[in-house]
């Protein structure tokens, strides 16, 4: 019906079906739908989404766009199989403009060697799986960067060695002096992105918006209760979202949270160390041009976003211990640890303000507007202050119901 109506006025228009969210459905059902598409409809499917991977012995799933998984997942491979069989033009959501939900509040993700691995895999899919096109960005518009410049070379003929190309592009953007340090820093940040943990909780939380993400106790999965929210800030990890996560665990698709959490914390600690190592290298460069200064600023924003992600997980673990404790002294000690962590996160949010004021492209997502600007960070600091007050009131009244303090 859509095709007929559109072609009446624009017979050269492309009609594209995006199968973005259907990766948890059975292969047979998805392929049957693809087989039924009208002639001329283009299929645009996911690349890495819904792919399972091992995280130090626990089973995890790539819930949304991420550089954790650079090669095509089972979802893409089975969709491509059906598209080729039925002569349907195939495209994929590969975010080759340079941005994923690993860091949703920066204009592009500076991990060139990780992107190069994805670009190589996309070229292979073009050669062997019938892939004809890519979606550069899920948002309207793409932020041009040295990552999208690498993509331009990756999808042009004659083909070039991307790993050999990257240092040359880096030198063009950031200067030839100390290029070895700059290149080493980008290898560190590429390693960081290889160790991200693209869970629903993180990609709709701290990774999506950065240090403005709130920390809150006792309210994560209660029916009809939302976390603290602010306009545009996407603080919407709702009970329904957690239900979908629990559904996957219940069906044996992922390891349970009690097993995942320590592994995820360890993974983010490695990510943080890689980002910090890269920053040390970049800050040791002798002459820094304006673009390099902005890249360093971006690194500091990435670092503070990962700190928020780690604080969120540690706070969740402490909150579980608080709720499980029946000893008032033990519970009070746990709550004091929660307060100490909240104070650290408040400082983290405060120290992010100069970063977003230095570069106004940080903290902005086109579909959500500003999610981590000065206003949202001040909101976050006030939210943490409120959380600290709640914790202190519970220490003062240990026998009162949790709902009195964390309704």
CSV table of C-alpha atoms in Angstrom, one decimal:
chain,number,residue,atom,x,y,z
A,1,UNK,CA,0.0,0.0,0.0
A,2,UNK,CA,2.8,2.4,0.9
A,3,UNK,CA,4.7,1.5,-2.2
A,4,UNK,CA,1.7,2.1,-4.5
A,5,UNK,CA,0.8,5.5,-2.9
A,6,UNK,CA,4.4,6.7,-3.0
A,7,UNK,CA,5.1,5.6,-6.6
A,8,UNK,CA,2.0,7.5,-7.8
A,9,UNK,CA,3.8,10.7,-7.1
A,10,UNK,CA,7.4,9.6,-7.0
A,11,UNK,CA,8.1,6.5,-9.0
A,12,UNK,CA,11.9,6.8,-8.4
A,13,UNK,CA,11.6,6.9,-4.6
A,14,UNK,CA,13.2,4.1,-2.6
A,15,UNK,CA,11.0,2.1,-0.3
A,16,UNK,CA,13.1,0.7,2.5
A,17,UNK,CA,12.0,-1.8,5.2
A,18,UNK,CA,14.2,-1.6,8.3
A,19,UNK,CA,14.1,-4.8,10.3
A,20,UNK,CA,16.0,-3.1,13.1
A,21,UNK,CA,14.2,-4.6,16.1
A,22,UNK,CA,13.3,-8.1,15.1
A,23,UNK,CA,16.6,-9.9,15.9
A,24,UNK,CA,15.1,-11.9,18.7
A,25,UNK,CA,12.6,-13.5,16.4
A,26,UNK,CA,13.3,-17.0,14.9
A,27,UNK,CA,15.3,-17.1,11.7
A,28,UNK,CA,12.5,-18.9,9.9
A,29,UNK,CA,9.9,-16.2,10.7
A,30,UNK,CA,12.2,-13.4,9.7
A,31,UNK,CA,13.2,-15.0,6.4
A,32,UNK,CA,9.6,-15.8,5.6
A,33,UNK,CA,8.7,-12.1,6.0
A,34,UNK,CA,11.7,-11.1,3.7
A,35,UNK,CA,10.5,-13.6,1.1
A,36,UNK,CA,7.1,-11.9,1.0
A,37,UNK,CA,8.4,-8.4,0.4
A,38,UNK,CA,7.0,-6.7,-2.8
A,39,UNK,CA,9.4,-6.4,-5.7
A,40,UNK,CA,11.5,-3.2,-5.4
A,41,UNK,CA,11.4,-2.9,-1.6
A,42,UNK,CA,14.9,-2.6,-0.1
A,43,UNK,CA,15.8,-4.5,3.1
A,44,UNK,CA,17.9,-2.6,5.7
A,45,UNK,CA,18.9,-4.8,8.6
A,46,UNK,CA,21.0,-4.6,11.7
A,47,UNK,CA,24.7,-5.4,11.7
A,48,UNK,CA,25.9,-6.3,15.2
A,49,UNK,CA,22.6,-6.1,17.2
A,50,UNK,CA,21.4,-9.2,19.2
A,51,UNK,CA,24.8,-10.9,18.7
A,52,UNK,CA,25.9,-12.9,21.8
A,53,UNK,CA,29.5,-12.8,23.0
A,54,UNK,CA,31.5,-14.2,25.9
A,55,UNK,CA,32.5,-11.8,28.7
A,56,UNK,CA,35.1,-13.7,30.8
A,57,UNK,CA,32.8,-16.8,31.1
A,58,UNK,CA,29.4,-15.1,31.1
A,59,UNK,CA,27.0,-14.8,28.2
A,60,UNK,CA,26.1,-11.3,27.1
A,61,UNK,CA,24.2,-9.9,24.2
A,62,UNK,CA,24.9,-6.8,22.1
A,63,UNK,CA,21.6,-4.9,22.7
A,64,UNK,CA,22.1,-2.0,20.4
A,65,UNK,CA,24.7,-0.3,18.2
A,66,UNK,CA,28.2,-0.9,19.5
A,67,UNK,CA,31.8,-1.4,18.5
A,68,UNK,CA,32.1,-4.3,20.9
A,69,UNK,CA,31.0,-6.4,17.9
A,70,UNK,CA,32.6,-5.3,14.7
A,71,UNK,CA,31.8,-8.3,12.4
A,72,UNK,CA,28.3,-9.2,11.2
A,73,UNK,CA,26.2,-11.0,13.7
A,74,UNK,CA,23.9,-13.9,13.1
A,75,UNK,CA,21.0,-11.5,12.6
A,76,UNK,CA,22.6,-9.9,9.6
A,77,UNK,CA,23.9,-13.1,8.2
A,78,UNK,CA,20.5,-14.8,8.2
A,79,UNK,CA,18.8,-11.7,6.8
A,80,UNK,CA,21.4,-11.4,4.0
A,81,UNK,CA,20.9,-15.0,3.2
A,82,UNK,CA,17.2,-14.5,2.5
A,83,UNK,CA,17.7,-11.2,0.7
A,84,UNK,CA,20.2,-12.8,-1.8
A,85,UNK,CA,18.0,-15.8,-2.3
A,86,UNK,CA,15.0,-13.6,-3.3
A,87,UNK,CA,16.9,-11.0,-5.2
A,88,UNK,CA,16.3,-8.2,-2.7
A,89,UNK,CA,18.7,-5.2,-2.4
A,90,UNK,CA,20.4,-5.4,0.9
A,91,UNK,CA,21.7,-2.6,3.1
A,92,UNK,CA,22.7,-2.5,6.8
A,93,UNK,CA,22.7,-0.2,9.7
A,94,UNK,CA,26.4,0.1,10.3
A,95,UNK,CA,26.7,3.7,11.6
A,96,UNK,CA,29.7,4.3,9.4
A,97,UNK,CA,29.5,8.0,10.1
A,98,UNK,CA,31.4,7.2,13.3
A,99,UNK,CA,28.9,7.0,16.1
A,100,UNK,CA,27.3,4.2,18.2
A,101,UNK,CA,25.5,4.1,21.5
A,102,UNK,CA,28.8,3.2,23.2
A,103,UNK,CA,29.0,7.0,23.8
A,104,UNK,CA,25.8,8.6,22.7
A,105,UNK,CA,26.5,12.1,23.8
A,106,UNK,CA,29.7,12.8,21.7
A,107,UNK,CA,29.6,13.6,17.9
A,108,UNK,CA,31.8,10.6,16.9
A,109,UNK,CA,33.7,7.8,18.6
A,110,UNK,CA,37.5,8.2,18.2
A,111,UNK,CA,38.5,4.6,17.9
A,112,UNK,CA,39.9,4.4,14.3
A,113,UNK,CA,41.4,0.9,14.4
A,114,UNK,CA,38.1,-0.5,15.7
A,115,UNK,CA,36.2,1.2,13.0
A,116,UNK,CA,38.7,-0.1,10.4
A,117,UNK,CA,37.9,-3.6,11.5
A,118,UNK,CA,34.2,-2.9,10.9
A,119,UNK,CA,34.9,-1.3,7.5
A,120,UNK,CA,36.9,-4.3,6.4
A,121,UNK,CA,34.0,-6.6,7.5
A,122,UNK,CA,31.6,-4.5,5.5
A,123,UNK,CA,33.8,-4.6,2.4
A,124,UNK,CA,33.8,-8.4,2.8
A,125,UNK,CA,30.0,-8.5,3.1
A,126,UNK,CA,29.8,-6.4,0.0
A,127,UNK,CA,31.9,-9.0,-1.9
A,128,UNK,CA,30.3,-12.1,-0.5
A,129,UNK,CA,26.9,-11.4,1.0
A,130,UNK,CA,25.2,-9.1,-1.5
A,131,UNK,CA,25.5,-5.9,0.7
A,132,UNK,CA,24.8,-2.9,-1.5
A,133,UNK,CA,24.7,0.0,0.9
A,134,UNK,CA,25.1,1.3,4.5
A,135,UNK,CA,23.2,3.6,6.8
A,136,UNK,CA,25.9,6.1,8.1
A,137,UNK,CA,23.9,7.5,11.0
A,138,UNK,CA,20.6,6.7,12.8
A,139,UNK,CA,20.2,10.4,13.6
A,140,UNK,CA,19.5,13.1,11.0
A,141,UNK,CA,22.8,14.3,9.8
A,142,UNK,CA,26.3,13.1,10.3
A,143,UNK,CA,29.1,14.8,12.2
A,144,UNK,CA,32.1,14.8,9.7
A,145,UNK,CA,35.3,13.6,11.4
A,146,UNK,CA,38.5,11.7,10.7
A,147,UNK,CA,36.4,8.5,11.3
A,148,UNK,CA,34.0,9.3,8.4
A,149,UNK,CA,37.1,10.2,6.3
A,150,UNK,CA,38.5,6.7,6.9
A,151,UNK,CA,35.0,5.3,5.9
A,152,UNK,CA,35.2,7.3,2.6
A,153,UNK,CA,38.5,5.6,1.8
A,154,UNK,CA,37.2,2.2,2.9
A,155,UNK,CA,34.4,2.2,0.5
A,156,UNK,CA,36.2,3.6,-2.5
A,157,UNK,CA,38.2,2.0,-5.3
A,158,UNK,CA,41.0,1.1,-5.5
A,159,UNK,CA,41.0,-0.3,-2.1
A,160,UNK,CA,43.7,0.7,0.4
A,161,UNK,CA,45.2,-0.8,3.6
A,162,UNK,CA,43.2,1.0,6.3
A,163,UNK,CA,45.7,0.3,9.1
A,164,UNK,CA,48.4,1.9,7.0
A,165,UNK,CA,46.1,4.8,6.1
A,166,UNK,CA,45.1,5.7,9.7
A,167,UNK,CA,48.4,7.3,10.8
A,168,UNK,CA,48.4,9.5,7.7
A,169,UNK,CA,44.9,10.7,8.3
A,170,UNK,CA,45.7,11.4,12.0
A,171,UNK,CA,48.8,13.4,10.9
A,172,UNK,CA,46.6,15.5,8.5
A,173,UNK,CA,44.2,16.3,11.3
A,174,UNK,CA,46.4,16.6,14.4
A,175,UNK,CA,49.9,17.3,13.1
A,176,UNK,CA,52.9,15.2,12.1
A,177,UNK,CA,54.9,16.0,15.3
A,178,UNK,CA,54.5,13.3,17.9
A,179,UNK,CA,52.4,11.3,15.5
A,180,UNK,CA,53.6,8.1,17.1
A,181,UNK,CA,52.1,9.2,20.4
A,182,UNK,CA,48.8,10.2,18.7
A,183,UNK,CA,48.6,6.9,16.9
A,184,UNK,CA,49.4,4.9,20.1
A,185,UNK,CA,46.6,6.8,21.9
A,186,UNK,CA,44.1,5.9,19.1
A,187,UNK,CA,45.1,2.3,19.4
A,188,UNK,CA,44.4,2.5,23.2
A,189,UNK,CA,41.0,4.0,22.6
A,190,UNK,CA,40.3,1.4,20.0
A,191,UNK,CA,41.1,-1.2,22.6
A,192,UNK,CA,38.8,0.5,25.0
A,193,UNK,CA,35.9,0.3,22.5
A,194,UNK,CA,36.6,-3.4,22.0
A,195,UNK,CA,35.9,-4.0,25.7
A,196,UNK,CA,32.6,-2.0,26.0
A,197,UNK,CA,29.6,-3.8,27.5
A,198,UNK,CA,26.6,-2.9,25.3
A,199,UNK,CA,23.8,-3.9,27.7
A,200,UNK,CA,20.3,-2.4,27.7
A,201,UNK,CA,20.8,-0.9,31.1
A,202,UNK,CA,24.0,0.9,30.1
A,203,UNK,CA,23.1,1.9,26.5
A,204,UNK,CA,19.9,3.5,27.8
A,205,UNK,CA,21.7,4.9,30.8
A,206,UNK,CA,25.1,6.2,31.4
A,207,UNK,CA,26.5,5.4,28.0
A,208,UNK,CA,23.7,7.1,26.1
A,209,UNK,CA,23.7,10.4,27.9
A,210,UNK,CA,26.9,10.6,30.0
A,211,UNK,CA,27.5,11.9,33.5
A,212,UNK,CA,24.0,13.5,33.8
A,213,UNK,CA,22.6,10.0,34.3
A,214,UNK,CA,21.1,9.8,37.8
A,215,UNK,CA,22.0,7.4,40.6
A,216,UNK,CA,19.0,6.2,42.5
A,217,UNK,CA,18.2,3.4,45.1
A,218,UNK,CA,15.3,1.1,45.4
A,219,UNK,CA,13.4,2.2,42.3
A,220,UNK,CA,14.8,0.3,39.4
A,221,UNK,CA,12.0,-2.2,38.7
A,222,UNK,CA,9.0,-1.1,40.7
A,223,UNK,CA,5.7,-1.2,38.8
A,224,UNK,CA,4.5,2.3,37.8
A,225,UNK,CA,7.6,4.1,39.2
A,226,UNK,CA,10.0,5.9,37.0
A,227,UNK,CA,13.6,6.9,37.9
A,228,UNK,CA,14.3,10.6,38.4
A,229,UNK,CA,14.0,12.4,35.1
A,230,UNK,CA,14.7,15.7,33.5
A,231,UNK,CA,13.5,17.2,30.2
A,232,UNK,CA,15.3,15.6,27.2
A,233,UNK,CA,17.7,13.8,29.4
A,234,UNK,CA,16.5,10.3,28.6
A,235,UNK,CA,16.5,9.1,32.2
A,236,UNK,CA,14.0,6.5,31.2
A,237,UNK,CA,15.2,3.1,32.2
A,238,UNK,CA,11.7,2.1,32.9
A,239,UNK,CA,10.2,-1.0,34.6
A,240,UNK,CA,9.1,-2.3,31.2
A,241,UNK,CA,12.6,-2.1,29.9
A,242,UNK,CA,13.9,-4.2,32.8
A,243,UNK,CA,11.1,-6.7,32.2
A,244,UNK,CA,12.4,-7.2,28.7
A,245,UNK,CA,15.9,-7.8,30.1
A,246,UNK,CA,14.6,-10.3,32.7
A,247,UNK,CA,12.7,-12.0,29.9
A,248,UNK,CA,15.9,-12.8,28.1
A,249,UNK,CA,17.5,-14.1,31.3
A,250,UNK,CA,14.5,-16.3,32.0
A,251,UNK,CA,14.8,-17.9,28.6
A,252,UNK,CA,18.4,-18.7,29.1
A,253,UNK,CA,19.7,-16.3,26.4
A,254,UNK,CA,22.0,-14.4,28.8
A,255,UNK,CA,23.7,-15.1,32.1
A,256,UNK,CA,21.8,-13.8,35.1
A,257,UNK,CA,22.7,-10.4,36.6
A,258,UNK,CA,24.4,-11.8,39.7
A,259,UNK,CA,27.0,-13.4,37.4
A,260,UNK,CA,27.2,-10.6,34.9
A,261,UNK,CA,27.7,-7.6,37.2
A,262,UNK,CA,31.3,-8.4,38.4
A,263,UNK,CA,32.4,-9.2,34.9
A,264,UNK,CA,30.9,-6.0,33.5
A,265,UNK,CA,32.6,-3.9,36.2
A,266,UNK,CA,35.9,-5.5,35.4
A,267,UNK,CA,35.4,-4.8,31.7
A,268,UNK,CA,34.6,-1.1,32.3
A,269,UNK,CA,37.6,-0.8,34.5
A,270,UNK,CA,39.7,-2.0,31.6
A,271,UNK,CA,37.9,0.5,29.3
A,272,UNK,CA,38.7,3.3,31.8
A,273,UNK,CA,42.3,2.4,32.0
A,274,UNK,CA,42.7,2.4,28.2
A,275,UNK,CA,41.0,5.8,27.9
A,276,UNK,CA,43.3,7.2,30.6
A,277,UNK,CA,46.4,5.7,28.9
A,278,UNK,CA,45.4,7.4,25.7
A,279,UNK,CA,44.9,10.7,27.4
A,280,UNK,CA,48.4,10.6,29.0
A,281,UNK,CA,49.8,10.1,25.5
A,282,UNK,CA,47.8,12.9,23.9
A,283,UNK,CA,48.5,15.4,26.7
A,284,UNK,CA,52.3,14.7,26.3
A,285,UNK,CA,52.2,15.9,22.6
A,286,UNK,CA,54.3,19.0,22.3
A,287,UNK,CA,52.4,21.3,20.0
A,288,UNK,CA,48.6,20.8,20.2
A,289,UNK,CA,46.5,22.3,17.4
A,290,UNK,CA,42.8,23.2,18.1
A,291,UNK,CA,41.5,19.9,16.7
A,292,UNK,CA,43.8,17.9,19.0
A,293,UNK,CA,42.7,20.0,22.0
A,294,UNK,CA,39.1,19.1,21.2
A,295,UNK,CA,40.0,15.4,20.9
A,296,UNK,CA,41.7,15.5,24.3
A,297,UNK,CA,38.5,17.2,25.7
A,298,UNK,CA,36.5,14.4,24.2
A,299,UNK,CA,38.7,11.8,25.9
A,300,UNK,CA,38.0,13.5,29.2
A,301,UNK,CA,34.2,13.4,28.5
A,302,UNK,CA,34.5,9.7,27.6
A,303,UNK,CA,36.4,9.0,30.8
A,304,UNK,CA,33.8,10.7,33.0
A,305,UNK,CA,31.0,8.9,31.2
A,306,UNK,CA,32.7,5.5,32.0
A,307,UNK,CA,33.1,6.7,35.6
A,308,UNK,CA,29.4,7.3,35.8
A,309,UNK,CA,28.7,3.8,34.3
A,310,UNK,CA,31.0,2.3,36.9
A,311,UNK,CA,29.4,4.3,39.7
A,312,UNK,CA,25.9,3.2,38.5
A,313,UNK,CA,26.9,-0.5,38.8
A,314,UNK,CA,28.6,-0.2,42.1
A,315,UNK,CA,25.7,1.8,43.5
A,316,UNK,CA,23.3,-0.9,42.3
A,317,UNK,CA,25.4,-3.6,44.0
A,318,UNK,CA,25.4,-1.6,47.3
A,319,UNK,CA,21.7,-1.0,47.1
A,320,UNK,CA,21.1,-4.7,46.7
A,321,UNK,CA,23.2,-5.4,49.8
A,322,UNK,CA,21.2,-2.6,51.6
A,323,UNK,CA,17.9,-4.2,50.8
A,324,UNK,CA,19.1,-7.7,51.7
A,325,UNK,CA,20.4,-6.7,55.1
A,326,UNK,CA,18.4,-7.3,58.3
A,327,UNK,CA,21.1,-6.0,60.6
A,328,UNK,CA,20.7,-2.3,61.3
A,329,UNK,CA,24.4,-1.7,61.9
A,330,UNK,CA,25.3,-3.6,58.7
A,331,UNK,CA,22.7,-1.7,56.7
A,332,UNK,CA,23.9,1.6,58.1
A,333,UNK,CA,27.5,0.8,57.1
A,334,UNK,CA,26.3,-0.1,53.5
A,335,UNK,CA,24.4,3.2,53.3
A,336,UNK,CA,27.4,5.2,54.3
A,337,UNK,CA,29.3,3.5,51.5
A,338,UNK,CA,26.5,4.5,49.2
A,339,UNK,CA,26.8,8.1,50.4
A,340,UNK,CA,30.5,8.1,49.7
A,341,UNK,CA,29.9,6.9,46.2
A,342,UNK,CA,27.2,9.5,45.6
A,343,UNK,CA,29.6,12.2,46.7
A,344,UNK,CA,32.2,10.9,44.2
A,345,UNK,CA,29.7,10.9,41.4
A,346,UNK,CA,28.5,14.4,42.3
A,347,UNK,CA,32.1,15.6,41.9
A,348,UNK,CA,32.3,13.7,38.6
A,349,UNK,CA,29.3,15.5,37.2
A,350,UNK,CA,30.5,18.9,38.4
A,351,UNK,CA,33.9,18.3,36.8
A,352,UNK,CA,32.2,17.5,33.5
A,353,UNK,CA,30.7,21.0,33.2
A,354,UNK,CA,33.9,22.6,31.8
A,355,UNK,CA,34.1,19.9,29.2
A,356,UNK,CA,30.7,20.5,27.7
A,357,UNK,CA,31.2,24.3,27.9
A,358,UNK,CA,34.5,24.0,26.0
A,359,UNK,CA,32.8,22.0,23.2
A,360,UNK,CA,29.1,22.5,22.7
A,361,UNK,CA,28.8,19.4,20.5
A,362,UNK,CA,29.2,17.2,23.6
A,363,UNK,CA,26.1,16.2,25.5
A,364,UNK,CA,23.9,16.7,22.4
A,365,UNK,CA,21.9,14.0,20.7
A,366,UNK,CA,19.8,15.2,17.7
A,367,UNK,CA,16.7,13.1,18.6
A,368,UNK,CA,16.8,14.1,22.3
A,369,UNK,CA,18.4,17.6,22.2
A,370,UNK,CA,20.8,18.4,25.1
A,371,UNK,CA,21.1,15.4,27.5
A,372,UNK,CA,24.4,16.4,29.2
A,373,UNK,CA,24.9,20.1,29.2
A,374,UNK,CA,25.5,22.5,32.1
A,375,UNK,CA,21.8,22.6,33.0
A,376,UNK,CA,21.4,18.8,33.0
A,377,UNK,CA,24.6,18.4,35.0
A,378,UNK,CA,23.4,20.9,37.6
A,379,UNK,CA,20.1,18.9,37.7
A,380,UNK,CA,22.1,15.7,38.2
A,381,UNK,CA,24.1,17.2,41.1
A,382,UNK,CA,20.8,18.3,42.8
A,383,UNK,CA,19.4,14.8,42.2
A,384,UNK,CA,22.5,13.3,43.9
A,385,UNK,CA,22.1,15.7,46.8
A,386,UNK,CA,18.5,14.5,47.2
A,387,UNK,CA,19.6,10.9,47.1
A,388,UNK,CA,22.2,11.6,49.8
A,389,UNK,CA,19.5,13.1,52.0
A,390,UNK,CA,17.3,10.1,51.5
A,391,UNK,CA,20.2,7.8,52.5
A,392,UNK,CA,20.9,9.8,55.7
A,393,UNK,CA,17.3,9.8,56.7
A,394,UNK,CA,17.3,6.0,56.5
A,395,UNK,CA,20.4,5.8,58.7
A,396,UNK,CA,18.5,7.9,61.2
A,397,UNK,CA,15.4,5.7,61.1
A,398,UNK,CA,16.7,2.2,60.3
A,399,UNK,CA,13.4,0.4,61.2
A,400,UNK,CA,11.2,2.4,58.8
A,401,UNK,CA,10.1,0.9,55.5
A,402,UNK,CA,12.3,1.4,52.4
A,403,UNK,CA,9.3,3.1,50.7
A,404,UNK,CA,9.5,6.0,53.1
A,405,UNK,CA,12.9,6.9,51.8
A,406,UNK,CA,12.9,5.5,48.2
A,407,UNK,CA,9.3,5.7,47.1
